[in-house]
Structures are given as C-alpha cells and as structure tokens.
PDB file of C-alpha atoms in Angstrom:
ATOM      1  CA  MET A 157      54.586  51.698  50.544  1.00 65.00           C
ATOM      2  CA  ASP A 158      53.499  51.310  46.624  1.00 82.00           C
ATOM      3  CA  ARG A 159      54.720  47.213  47.018  1.00 84.00           C
ATOM      4  CA  LEU A 160      52.130  47.206  50.305  1.00 87.00           C
ATOM      5  CA  LEU A 161      49.374  48.889  48.430  1.00 91.00           C
ATOM      6  CA  ALA A 162      49.908  46.118  45.418  1.00 91.00           C
ATOM      7  CA  LEU A 163      49.583  43.512  47.746  1.00 89.00           C
ATOM      8  CA  LEU A 164      46.464  45.505  49.462  1.00 91.00           C
ATOM      9  CA  ALA A 165      45.074  45.726  45.751  1.00 93.00           C
ATOM     10  CA  LEU A 166      45.880  41.682  44.731  1.00 91.00           C
ATOM     11  CA  LEU A 167      44.129  40.763  48.440  1.00 88.00           C
ATOM     12  CA  LEU A 168      40.919  42.911  47.456  1.00 91.00           C
ATOM     13  CA  ALA A 169      40.606  41.019  43.864  1.00 91.00           C
ATOM     14  CA  SER A 170      41.033  37.213  45.889  1.00 85.00           C
ATOM     15  CA  ILE A 171      38.185  38.484  48.000  1.00 85.00           C
ATOM     16  CA  ILE A 172      35.922  39.520  45.096  1.00 88.00           C
ATOM     17  CA  TRP A 173      36.660  36.541  43.141  1.00 84.00           C
ATOM     18  CA  GLY A 174      36.507  33.760  46.033  1.00 76.00           C
ATOM     19  CA  GLY A 175      33.161  35.279  46.507  1.00 75.00           C
ATOM     20  CA  THR A 176      32.266  34.615  43.038  1.00 78.00           C
ATOM     21  CA  PHE A 177      31.853  30.683  43.296  1.00 69.00           C
ATOM     22  CA  VAL A 178      28.772  30.673  45.306  1.00 71.00           C
ATOM     23  CA  ILE A 179      27.823  33.277  43.057  1.00 80.00           C
ATOM     24  CA  VAL A 180      28.154  31.825  39.826  1.00 78.00           C
ATOM     25  CA  GLY A 181      27.532  28.513  40.900  1.00 73.00           C
ATOM     26  CA  ASP A 182      24.022  29.410  41.560  1.00 79.00           C
ATOM     27  CA  ALA A 183      23.761  31.774  38.406  1.00 83.00           C
ATOM     28  CA  VAL A 184      24.314  28.858  35.885  1.00 79.00           C
ATOM     29  CA  ARG A 185      21.475  26.688  36.641  1.00 81.00           C
ATOM     30  CA  ASP A 186      19.246  29.179  35.193  1.00 86.00           C
ATOM     31  CA  LEU A 187      21.865  31.436  32.415  1.00 86.00           C
ATOM     32  CA  PRO A 188      24.377  29.697  30.253  1.00 87.00           C
ATOM     33  CA  VAL A 189      27.778  30.002  30.930  1.00 83.00           C
ATOM     34  CA  PHE A 190      28.916  32.054  27.693  1.00 88.00           C
ATOM     35  CA  HIS A 191      26.221  34.075  28.114  1.00 91.00           C
ATOM     36  CA  LEU A 192      27.064  34.623  31.654  1.00 90.00           C
ATOM     37  CA  LEU A 193      30.597  35.716  30.106  1.00 91.00           C
ATOM     38  CA  ALA A 194      29.246  38.126  27.414  1.00 94.00           C
ATOM     39  CA  CYS A 195      26.957  39.922  29.793  1.00 94.00           C
ATOM     40  CA  ARG A 196      29.267  40.131  32.672  1.00 93.00           C
ATOM     41  CA  PHE A 197      32.312  41.816  30.776  1.00 96.00           C
ATOM     42  CA  GLY A 198      30.316  43.657  28.518  1.00 96.00           C
ATOM     43  CA  LEU A 199      28.967  45.038  31.360  1.00 97.00           C
ATOM     44  CA  ALA A 200      32.506  45.805  32.973  1.00 96.00           C
ATOM     45  CA  ALA A 201      33.494  47.296  29.483  1.00 95.00           C
ATOM     46  CA  LEU A 202      30.416  49.631  29.889  1.00 95.00           C
ATOM     47  CA  CYS A 203      31.459  50.616  33.122  1.00 94.00           C
ATOM     48  CA  LEU A 204      34.990  51.615  32.235  1.00 93.00           C
ATOM     49  CA  ALA A 205      34.326  53.203  28.628  1.00 90.00           C
ATOM     50  CA  PRO A 206      33.575  56.391  30.989  1.00 88.00           C
ATOM     51  CA  LEU A 207      36.540  56.518  33.004  1.00 86.00           C
ATOM     52  CA  VAL A 208      39.213  55.790  30.102  1.00 84.00           C
ATOM     53  CA  ARG A 209      39.291  59.204  29.269  1.00 67.00           C
ATOM     54  CA  ARG A 210      39.362  60.713  32.436  1.00 60.00           C
ATOM     55  CA  GLY A 211      42.817  58.533  33.684  1.00 54.00           C
ATOM     56  CA  PRO A 212      46.246  60.183  34.043  1.00 53.00           C
ATOM     57  CA  THR A 213      46.822  59.356  30.545  1.00 52.00           C
ATOM     58  CA  GLY A 214      43.448  61.249  29.107  1.00 55.00           C
ATOM     59  CA  LEU A 215      44.164  58.780  25.648  1.00 59.00           C
ATOM     60  CA  GLY A 216      41.243  58.395  23.451  1.00 65.00           C
ATOM     61  CA  PHE A 217      39.440  55.697  22.536  1.00 67.00           C
ATOM     62  CA  GLY A 218      41.303  55.002  18.867  1.00 71.00           C
ATOM     63  CA  GLU A 219      44.303  54.843  20.652  1.00 76.00           C
ATOM     64  CA  VAL A 220      43.378  52.498  23.712  1.00 78.00           C
ATOM     65  CA  LEU A 221      41.651  50.135  20.945  1.00 81.00           C
ATOM     66  CA  ARG A 222      44.777  50.033  19.137  1.00 80.00           C
ATOM     67  CA  ASP A 223      46.949  48.855  22.094  1.00 83.00           C
ATOM     68  CA  ARG A 224      48.033  45.408  21.285  1.00 88.00           C
ATOM     69  CA  GLY A 225      48.756  44.046  24.668  1.00 89.00           C
ATOM     70  CA  ALA A 226      45.611  44.764  25.979  1.00 91.00           C
ATOM     71  CA  TRP A 227      44.150  42.516  23.377  1.00 94.00           C
ATOM     72  CA  TYR A 228      46.311  40.113  24.047  1.00 95.00           C
ATOM     73  CA  LEU A 229      45.430  39.984  27.791  1.00 95.00           C
ATOM     74  CA  GLY A 230      41.593  39.891  26.260  1.00 95.00           C
ATOM     75  CA  VAL A 231      42.145  37.013  24.130  1.00 97.00           C
ATOM     76  CA  ALA A 232      45.001  34.892  27.160  1.00 97.00           C
ATOM     77  CA  LEU A 233      41.642  35.672  29.728  1.00 96.00           C
ATOM     78  CA  PHE A 234      39.156  34.320  27.305  1.00 95.00           C
ATOM     79  CA  ALA A 235      40.988  31.010  26.877  1.00 95.00           C
ATOM     80  CA  SER A 236      41.201  30.380  30.663  1.00 92.00           C
ATOM     81  CA  PHE A 237      37.420  30.991  31.442  1.00 86.00           C
ATOM     82  CA  ALA A 238      36.741  29.026  28.191  1.00 87.00           C
ATOM     83  CA  PHE A 239      38.870  26.067  29.087  1.00 88.00           C
ATOM     84  CA  GLN A 240      37.400  26.143  32.834  1.00 82.00           C
ATOM     85  CA  THR A 241      34.165  26.060  31.386  1.00 78.00           C
ATOM     86  CA  ALA A 242      34.321  23.624  29.570  1.00 79.00           C
ATOM     87  CA  GLY A 243      36.374  21.387  31.271  1.00 80.00           C
ATOM     88  CA  LEU A 244      33.535  21.229  34.296  1.00 72.00           C
ATOM     89  CA  VAL A 245      31.517  19.333  31.718  1.00 68.00           C
ATOM     90  CA  SER A 246      33.186  16.699  32.353  1.00 73.00           C
ATOM     91  CA  THR A 247      35.461  16.568  35.337  1.00 71.00           C
ATOM     92  CA  THR A 248      34.528  17.533  39.191  1.00 65.00           C
ATOM     93  CA  PRO A 249      34.539  21.283  40.556  1.00 65.00           C
ATOM     94  CA  SER A 250      37.112  20.069  43.114  1.00 63.00           C
ATOM     95  CA  ARG A 251      39.463  18.649  40.388  1.00 70.00           C
ATOM     96  CA  SER A 252      39.051  21.617  38.398  1.00 72.00           C
ATOM     97  CA  ALA A 253      39.756  23.743  41.013  1.00 72.00           C
ATOM     98  CA  PHE A 254      43.095  22.001  42.253  1.00 71.00           C
ATOM     99  CA  LEU A 255      44.291  21.713  38.462  1.00 77.00           C
ATOM    100  CA  THR A 256      43.627  25.466  38.032  1.00 78.00           C
ATOM    101  CA  ALA A 257      45.703  26.585  40.654  1.00 76.00           C
ATOM    102  CA  LEU A 258      48.653  24.568  39.287  1.00 80.00           C
ATOM    103  CA  CYS A 259      48.788  27.882  37.337  1.00 84.00           C
ATOM    104  CA  VAL A 260      51.357  28.999  40.419  1.00 82.00           C
ATOM    105  CA  LEU A 261      53.539  26.958  39.213  1.00 83.00           C
ATOM    106  CA  PHE A 262      53.403  27.738  35.248  1.00 86.00           C
ATOM    107  CA  VAL A 263      53.981  31.192  36.149  1.00 88.00           C
ATOM    108  CA  PRO A 264      57.557  30.765  37.278  1.00 85.00           C
ATOM    109  CA  LEU A 265      58.102  28.113  35.061  1.00 84.00           C
ATOM    110  CA  LEU A 266      57.274  29.895  31.890  1.00 87.00           C
ATOM    111  CA  ARG A 267      58.402  32.800  32.789  1.00 86.00           C
ATOM    112  CA  TRP A 268      61.986  31.454  33.076  1.00 84.00           C
ATOM    113  CA  LEU A 269      61.371  29.465  29.434  1.00 84.00           C
ATOM    114  CA  TRP A 270      60.452  33.643  28.634  1.00 82.00           C
ATOM    115  CA  THR A 271      63.224  35.253  30.504  1.00 82.00           C
ATOM    116  CA  ARG A 272      65.643  32.556  31.864  1.00 78.00           C
ATOM    117  CA  GLU A 273      65.168  34.868  35.458  1.00 77.00           C
ATOM    118  CA  ALA A 274      65.268  32.456  38.541  1.00 74.00           C
ATOM    119  CA  ILE A 275      63.254  33.026  41.320  1.00 74.00           C
ATOM    120  CA  THR A 276      64.798  33.902  44.918  1.00 75.00           C
ATOM    121  CA  ARG A 277      64.588  31.071  48.027  1.00 77.00           C
ATOM    122  CA  GLU A 278      62.078  32.356  49.496  1.00 75.00           C
ATOM    123  CA  VAL A 279      59.389  32.205  46.393  1.00 76.00           C
ATOM    124  CA  GLY A 280      60.274  29.100  45.884  1.00 80.00           C
ATOM    125  CA  LEU A 281      59.343  27.836  49.561  1.00 82.00           C
ATOM    126  CA  GLY A 282      56.807  29.726  49.462  1.00 78.00           C
ATOM    127  CA  LEU A 283      55.595  27.826  46.070  1.00 79.00           C
ATOM    128  CA  LEU A 284      55.908  24.528  47.909  1.00 83.00           C
ATOM    129  CA  LEU A 285      53.838  25.302  51.056  1.00 82.00           C
ATOM    130  CA  VAL A 286      51.281  26.817  48.952  1.00 77.00           C
ATOM    131  CA  MET A 287      51.315  23.602  46.614  1.00 79.00           C
ATOM    132  CA  ILE A 288      51.402  21.283  50.053  1.00 83.00           C
ATOM    133  CA  GLY A 289      48.088  23.586  51.056  1.00 79.00           C
ATOM    134  CA  GLN A 290      46.375  23.154  47.897  1.00 73.00           C
ATOM    135  CA  VAL A 291      46.655  19.393  48.262  1.00 75.00           C
ATOM    136  CA  LEU A 292      44.896  19.889  51.499  1.00 77.00           C
ATOM    137  CA  LEU A 293      42.590  21.744  50.694  1.00 68.00           C
ATOM    138  CA  TYR A 294      41.214  19.702  47.580  1.00 65.00           C
ATOM    139  CA  SER A 295      41.848  16.389  48.837  1.00 65.00           C
ATOM    140  CA  ARG A 296      38.522  15.558  49.490  1.00 60.00           C
ATOM    141  CA  GLY A 297      37.104  16.213  46.223  1.00 55.00           C
ATOM    142  CA  LEU A 298      40.157  14.923  43.940  1.00 53.00           C
ATOM    143  CA  GLY A 299      38.991  11.392  43.800  1.00 56.00           C
ATOM    144  CA  ALA A 300      41.410   8.499  42.436  1.00 50.00           C
ATOM    145  CA  ALA A 301      39.337   9.066  38.850  1.00 55.00           C
ATOM    146  CA  SER A 302      42.197   8.888  35.964  1.00 62.00           C
ATOM    147  CA  PHE A 303      43.040  11.945  34.045  1.00 68.00           C
ATOM    148  CA  GLY A 304      40.529  12.397  31.424  1.00 77.00           C
ATOM    149  CA  TRP A 305      39.359  15.196  28.682  1.00 82.00           C
ATOM    150  CA  GLY A 306      38.101  17.729  31.549  1.00 79.00           C
ATOM    151  CA  ASP A 307      41.223  17.734  33.065  1.00 81.00           C
ATOM    152  CA  LEU A 308      43.318  18.144  30.415  1.00 87.00           C
ATOM    153  CA  LEU A 309      40.848  21.601  29.448  1.00 88.00           C
ATOM    154  CA  SER A 310      41.201  22.342  33.328  1.00 84.00           C
ATOM    155  CA  LEU A 311      44.920  22.390  33.111  1.00 87.00           C
ATOM    156  CA  LEU A 312      45.163  24.084  30.040  1.00 93.00           C
ATOM    157  CA  CYS A 313      43.009  26.505  31.789  1.00 90.00           C
ATOM    158  CA  ALA A 314      46.084  26.949  34.461  1.00 88.00           C
ATOM    159  CA  ILE A 315      48.433  27.978  31.349  1.00 93.00           C
ATOM    160  CA  ALA A 316      46.253  30.140  30.159  1.00 95.00           C
ATOM    161  CA  PHE A 317      45.506  32.227  32.728  1.00 93.00           C
ATOM    162  CA  ALA A 318      49.457  32.060  33.424  1.00 92.00           C
ATOM    163  CA  ILE A 319      49.944  33.481  30.064  1.00 96.00           C
ATOM    164  CA  TYR A 320      47.864  36.299  31.332  1.00 96.00           C
ATOM    165  CA  ILE A 321      49.773  36.796  34.501  1.00 94.00           C
ATOM    166  CA  LEU A 322      53.113  37.140  32.428  1.00 94.00           C
ATOM    167  CA  LEU A 323      51.471  39.421  29.901  1.00 94.00           C
ATOM    168  CA  ALA A 324      50.036  41.658  32.239  1.00 93.00           C
ATOM    169  CA  GLU A 325      53.622  42.153  33.997  1.00 91.00           C
ATOM    170  CA  ARG A 326      55.016  42.944  30.366  1.00 90.00           C
ATOM    171  CA  PHE A 327      52.077  45.602  29.416  1.00 90.00           C
ATOM    172  CA  ALA A 328      51.026  46.904  32.651  1.00 87.00           C
ATOM    173  CA  ARG A 329      51.943  50.364  32.924  1.00 83.00           C
ATOM    174  CA  PRO A 330      50.997  53.416  35.243  1.00 81.00           C
ATOM    175  CA  GLY A 331      48.177  55.427  34.190  1.00 80.00           C
ATOM    176  CA  ARG A 332      47.562  52.353  31.847  1.00 84.00           C
ATOM    177  CA  SER A 333      45.147  50.204  34.315  1.00 89.00           C
ATOM    178  CA  VAL A 334      41.425  51.453  33.347  1.00 90.00           C
ATOM    179  CA  ALA A 335      42.307  51.295  29.758  1.00 90.00           C
ATOM    180  CA  LEU A 336      43.843  47.577  29.769  1.00 92.00           C
ATOM    181  CA  THR A 337      40.948  46.669  31.600  1.00 94.00           C
ATOM    182  CA  PHE A 338      38.538  48.362  29.552  1.00 94.00           C
ATOM    183  CA  VAL A 339      40.133  46.455  25.868  1.00 94.00           C
ATOM    184  CA  GLN A 340      40.213  43.054  27.662  1.00 95.00           C
ATOM    185  CA  SER A 341      37.118  43.218  28.957  1.00 96.00           C
ATOM    186  CA  LEU A 342      35.597  44.381  25.799  1.00 95.00           C
ATOM    187  CA  VAL A 343      37.485  41.687  23.682  1.00 96.00           C
ATOM    188  CA  VAL A 344      36.245  38.705  26.022  1.00 96.00           C
ATOM    189  CA  ALA A 345      32.792  40.102  25.486  1.00 96.00           C
ATOM    190  CA  LEU A 346      33.608  39.971  21.810  1.00 95.00           C
ATOM    191  CA  LEU A 347      34.568  36.753  22.019  1.00 95.00           C
ATOM    192  CA  ALA A 348      31.989  34.990  24.263  1.00 94.00           C
ATOM    193  CA  ALA A 349      28.932  36.913  22.084  1.00 93.00           C
ATOM    194  CA  PRO A 350      28.609  34.460  19.312  1.00 92.00           C
ATOM    195  CA  SER A 351      27.292  32.375  22.091  1.00 86.00           C
ATOM    196  CA  LEU A 352      24.716  34.569  22.035  1.00 87.00           C
ATOM    197  CA  LEU A 353      23.393  34.135  18.148  1.00 86.00           C
ATOM    198  CA  PHE A 354      23.475  29.974  18.148  1.00 86.00           C
ATOM    199  CA  GLN A 355      21.924  30.016  21.662  1.00 86.00           C
ATOM    200  CA  PRO A 356      19.585  33.045  21.834  1.00 88.00           C
ATOM    201  CA  PRO A 357      19.110  33.834  25.342  1.00 85.00           C
ATOM    202  CA  THR A 358      14.980  33.953  26.721  1.00 87.00           C
ATOM    203  CA  VAL A 359      13.592  35.862  28.893  1.00 87.00           C
ATOM    204  CA  ALA A 360      13.719  33.676  31.619  1.00 86.00           C
ATOM    205  CA  GLU A 361      16.802  32.974  32.279  1.00 89.00           C
ATOM    206  CA  PHE A 362      17.762  36.522  33.298  1.00 92.00           C
ATOM    207  CA  THR A 363      16.635  35.294  36.982  1.00 92.00           C
ATOM    208  CA  PRO A 364      16.797  37.673  39.836  1.00 92.00           C
ATOM    209  CA  THR A 365      19.970  35.307  40.586  1.00 90.00           C
ATOM    210  CA  ALA A 366      21.507  35.254  37.126  1.00 90.00           C
ATOM    211  CA  ILE A 367      20.792  39.613  37.231  1.00 94.00           C
ATOM    212  CA  GLY A 368      22.500  39.653  40.737  1.00 93.00           C
ATOM    213  CA  ALA A 369      24.885  37.816  39.308  1.00 91.00           C
ATOM    214  CA  ILE A 370      25.930  39.682  36.341  1.00 94.00           C
ATOM    215  CA  LEU A 371      25.984  42.828  38.112  1.00 95.00           C
ATOM    216  CA  PHE A 372      28.085  41.455  40.407  1.00 94.00           C
ATOM    217  CA  THR A 373      30.988  39.733  38.735  1.00 91.00           C
ATOM    218  CA  GLY A 374      30.402  42.672  35.735  1.00 95.00           C
ATOM    219  CA  ILE A 375      31.465  45.742  37.982  1.00 95.00           C
ATOM    220  CA  LEU A 376      33.175  43.895  41.191  1.00 95.00           C
ATOM    221  CA  ALA A 377      34.961  40.518  39.730  1.00 91.00           C
ATOM    222  CA  SER A 378      35.589  41.636  35.924  1.00 93.00           C
ATOM    223  CA  GLY A 379      35.749  45.633  36.216  1.00 94.00           C
ATOM    224  CA  VAL A 380      37.164  46.425  39.980  1.00 95.00           C
ATOM    225  CA  ALA A 381      39.432  43.309  40.547  1.00 94.00           C
ATOM    226  CA  PHE A 382      40.906  43.060  37.096  1.00 94.00           C
ATOM    227  CA  TRP A 383      41.704  46.638  37.618  1.00 95.00           C
ATOM    228  CA  CYS A 384      43.084  45.430  41.071  1.00 95.00           C
ATOM    229  CA  GLN A 385      45.313  43.016  39.087  1.00 94.00           C
ATOM    230  CA  LEU A 386      47.074  45.108  36.360  1.00 94.00           C
ATOM    231  CA  PHE A 387      47.615  48.196  38.706  1.00 93.00           C
ATOM    232  CA  ALA A 388      49.349  45.556  41.071  1.00 93.00           C
ATOM    233  CA  GLN A 389      51.303  44.042  38.628  1.00 92.00           C
ATOM    234  CA  GLN A 390      52.877  47.668  37.958  1.00 90.00           C
ATOM    235  CA  ARG A 391      54.349  46.496  40.972  1.00 89.00           C
ATOM    236  CA  LEU A 392      55.021  42.962  41.674  1.00 88.00           C
ATOM    237  CA  SER A 393      56.647  40.373  39.376  1.00 87.00           C
ATOM    238  CA  ALA A 394      53.961  37.761  37.789  1.00 88.00           C
ATOM    239  CA  VAL A 395      55.532  35.114  39.846  1.00 84.00           C
ATOM    240  CA  GLU A 396      54.571  37.199  43.431  1.00 84.00           C
ATOM    241  CA  THR A 397      50.824  37.985  41.486  1.00 89.00           C
ATOM    242  CA  ALA A 398      50.466  34.049  41.318  1.00 85.00           C
ATOM    243  CA  LEU A 399      51.010  33.914  44.953  1.00 81.00           C
ATOM    244  CA  VAL A 400      49.104  35.847  46.198  1.00 82.00           C
ATOM    245  CA  LEU A 401      46.067  35.098  44.055  1.00 83.00           C
ATOM    246  CA  THR A 402      46.282  31.536  45.638  1.00 78.00           C
ATOM    247  CA  LEU A 403      44.599  32.936  48.515  1.00 74.00           C
ATOM    248  CA  GLU A 404      41.418  32.949  46.012  1.00 71.00           C
ATOM    249  CA  PRO A 405      40.507  29.117  47.024  1.00 67.00           C
ATOM    250  CA  VAL A 406      40.889  30.077  50.552  1.00 70.00           C
ATOM    251  CA  LEU A 407      38.524  32.782  50.675  1.00 69.00           C
ATOM    252  CA  ALA A 408      36.001  30.878  48.239  1.00 65.00           C
ATOM    253  CA  SER A 409      36.279  27.818  51.079  1.00 67.00           C
ATOM    254  CA  GLY A 410      35.692  30.585  53.411  1.00 71.00           C
ATOM    255  CA  PHE A 411      32.396  31.706  52.157  1.00 65.00           C
ATOM    256  CA  SER A 412      31.129  28.429  51.408  1.00 65.00           C
ATOM    257  CA  ILE A 413      31.475  27.472  54.638  1.00 71.00           C
ATOM    258  CA  ALA A 414      29.631  31.060  55.522  1.00 73.00           C
ATOM    259  CA  VAL A 415      26.809  30.429  53.640  1.00 67.00           C
ATOM    260  CA  GLY A 416      26.717  26.604  54.687  1.00 68.00           C
ATOM    261  CA  ARG A 417      27.494  25.121  51.133  1.00 62.00           C
ATOM    262  CA  GLU A 418      30.510  22.726  53.259  1.00 65.00           C
ATOM    263  CA  PRO A 419      31.469  21.541  56.623  1.00 71.00           C
ATOM    264  CA  LEU A 420      34.579  23.270  58.145  1.00 72.00           C
ATOM    265  CA  ALA A 421      37.356  20.521  57.895  1.00 72.00           C
ATOM    266  CA  ALA A 422      40.901  19.864  59.281  1.00 74.00           C
ATOM    267  CA  SER A 423      42.363  19.942  55.883  1.00 71.00           C
ATOM    268  CA  THR A 424      40.481  23.124  54.928  1.00 69.00           C
ATOM    269  CA  VAL A 425      42.100  24.606  58.226  1.00 76.00           C
ATOM    270  CA  LEU A 426      45.470  23.226  57.757  1.00 81.00           C
ATOM    271  CA  GLY A 427      45.388  23.795  53.919  1.00 76.00           C
ATOM    272  CA  GLY A 428      44.613  27.349  54.236  1.00 72.00           C
ATOM    273  CA  SER A 429      46.931  27.993  57.022  1.00 79.00           C
ATOM    274  CA  LEU A 430      49.645  26.573  54.206  1.00 80.00           C
ATOM    275  CA  LEU A 431      48.799  28.750  51.304  1.00 73.00           C
ATOM    276  CA  LEU A 432      48.811  31.655  53.899  1.00 72.00           C
ATOM    277  CA  SER A 433      52.031  30.754  55.150  1.00 79.00           C
ATOM    278  CA  GLY A 434      53.486  30.673  51.567  1.00 76.00           C
ATOM    279  CA  VAL A 435      52.057  34.008  50.650  1.00 69.00           C
ATOM    280  CA  ALA A 436      53.458  35.385  53.713  1.00 70.00           C
ATOM    281  CA  LEU A 437      56.889  33.897  53.188  1.00 70.00           C
ATOM    282  CA  SER A 438      57.154  34.393  49.401  1.00 64.00           C
ATOM    283  CA  GLN A 439      57.098  38.177  50.783  1.00 58.00           C
ATOM    284  CA  VAL A 440      59.329  39.017  53.841  1.00 60.00           C
ATOM    285  CA  ARG A 441      61.755  40.845  51.894  1.00 57.00           C
ATOM    286  CA  ILE A 442      59.143  43.630  52.192  1.00 44.00           C
ATOM    287  CA  TRP A 443      59.929  43.862  55.688  1.00 42.00           C
ATOM    288  CA  GLY A 444      63.030  42.391  55.662  1.00 47.00           C
ATOM    289  CA  PRO A 445      66.574  41.879  54.257  1.00 45.00           C
ATOM    290  CA  ALA A 446      66.374  40.195  50.423  1.00 42.00           C
ATOM    291  CA  GLY A 447      67.295  36.867  50.635  1.00 41.00           C
ATOM    292  CA  GLY A 448      67.546  36.049  46.884  1.00 41.00           C
ATOM    293  CA  GLU A 449      69.866  33.612  45.139  1.00 35.00           C
TER     294      GLU A 449
END
C-alpha cells in the first residue's frame, strides 16, 4: 500500500508538471525566465513556511535551515533549471526535451557508480521501452542538426536532475518532506534572485498570464509536486522514480493536443504507449513476484 501511495504521488507530480509546459511557455513571453524562477520558488517557500513546524517532527526553522541535504537538493534543482533555460536559447524545445529526458538513463548509471547496485531485469527492460518511446515521442522535432552548445546544456540539465533524484533518495526521510521542499525552494529562489538585481522587473512584465503562471507553478508545480516526489522517494528507488517521471512528456503532449497546440500523431500515440508500458513493466513486482537478478 505504501508503494502504491508513492506511485500515485509521483503520478500526481507528473500530471502537474505536464501541465506547466503550455503555461510557462506563454508566461516567458512576458516575464524573463529567471524572474519566473525566483517568483515561483519564492512563492513555494512562502506557502510552505507555515507548514514546516506543523509537521510530525515539529522542527524549528533554525534546525530545518541547517539541513545540508536540503541545500544540496536546492543547488541541484537550480542547476537543472538553469541549464535547461540556457540551453533553450540555442536549441529547439523538442531537442531540449529529449535530451533532458535522458535523465532516466543517467539515474541508474550514476547510482551504479555511487553504490555499485545493479538494476533488476524488469527495470532494465522498462528503461529500454521508455527510451524507444521517447525517441518516437520527440522524433518530429529532433531534426538532423549537429550537436550544439544548447544541446550540451540540455544534457547537463539531465545530469543535474539525475543527481537531484539520487540526492532525494538519500535525504528524503519520513516526516521531513515538507521541510526539505521548503528549504530547496528557498535555495532555488535565492540563487535565481540576482537576476532581479541585474535586470530589475517592471510592472508591465507581470501580465495576467505571468501572474497566473507564478501562482500555478509556485503553489502546485514547485510546492505540491516536489513534495509529492520527496514523499514518494521515501518508498521508491531513484531508478523507479526516474521511470515514473518519464510520464511527464506524455501528459505534456496530451495537454498540448487538448488545447490545440499540436496535432495528434501516430508517433505520439505509439511513443506514449511504450512509455506507459515501460513504467508499468518496471513495477510488475508490486503485484507479482520479484524478478530481480
């Protein structure tokens, strides 16, 4: 039951993050990206602050802020957003999305380098199906262009988020999810805040679209969704987490199709089906006997 709750929490996070692509895509036309990051994570920290001392541990802010693990999480999370944002300047969104999604491969590789722990056959086959699905899902936008600077930054984003997932596996503990989410949000906001000094925001930037994006991403995408991930990683491994989170592009495509931003293509349906199959296969031992090495 605990594992099922963890999977449902990650699914909720994927649904929320899948809906951010369209919202953020509209918002960054009015509000610079790092301004949006500072505002969304600042809002997340502000909303979570009253909940920190009401959690099961009842920790004070001083002890919460001294949690080095939460600061490591915040730095890794900021790095992933910064690399992705910088990469989008000189590569296409589809190429960026595909390269960022390679996080699902970096997690087991880095985990093996860190712990020397092998993955199960089910997870290995699930990874293969997921990667084939991702190629199909992004095939129309990958193009034949050579590997450029923006692509390298997108790849670094994938590595940074893989490190974030591995750090979350290590530091996520029962009763600490709210505190960890609060501190990592505060760290990202602080690291993004200098952009407000070098490029002071104007009132005109805060359009209704931008304000709506700040509210949605701050409360749901940064607060609720990352809390869901840290809650889930108390019960799921980093590799399982990465696999489940690959559902995000499927959901993002679904939202884009629903609002008329992109057509429904056969490659999207087939790629999404393989992604779903890969995630389901990696979790078969929940309902059946384990089939590990």
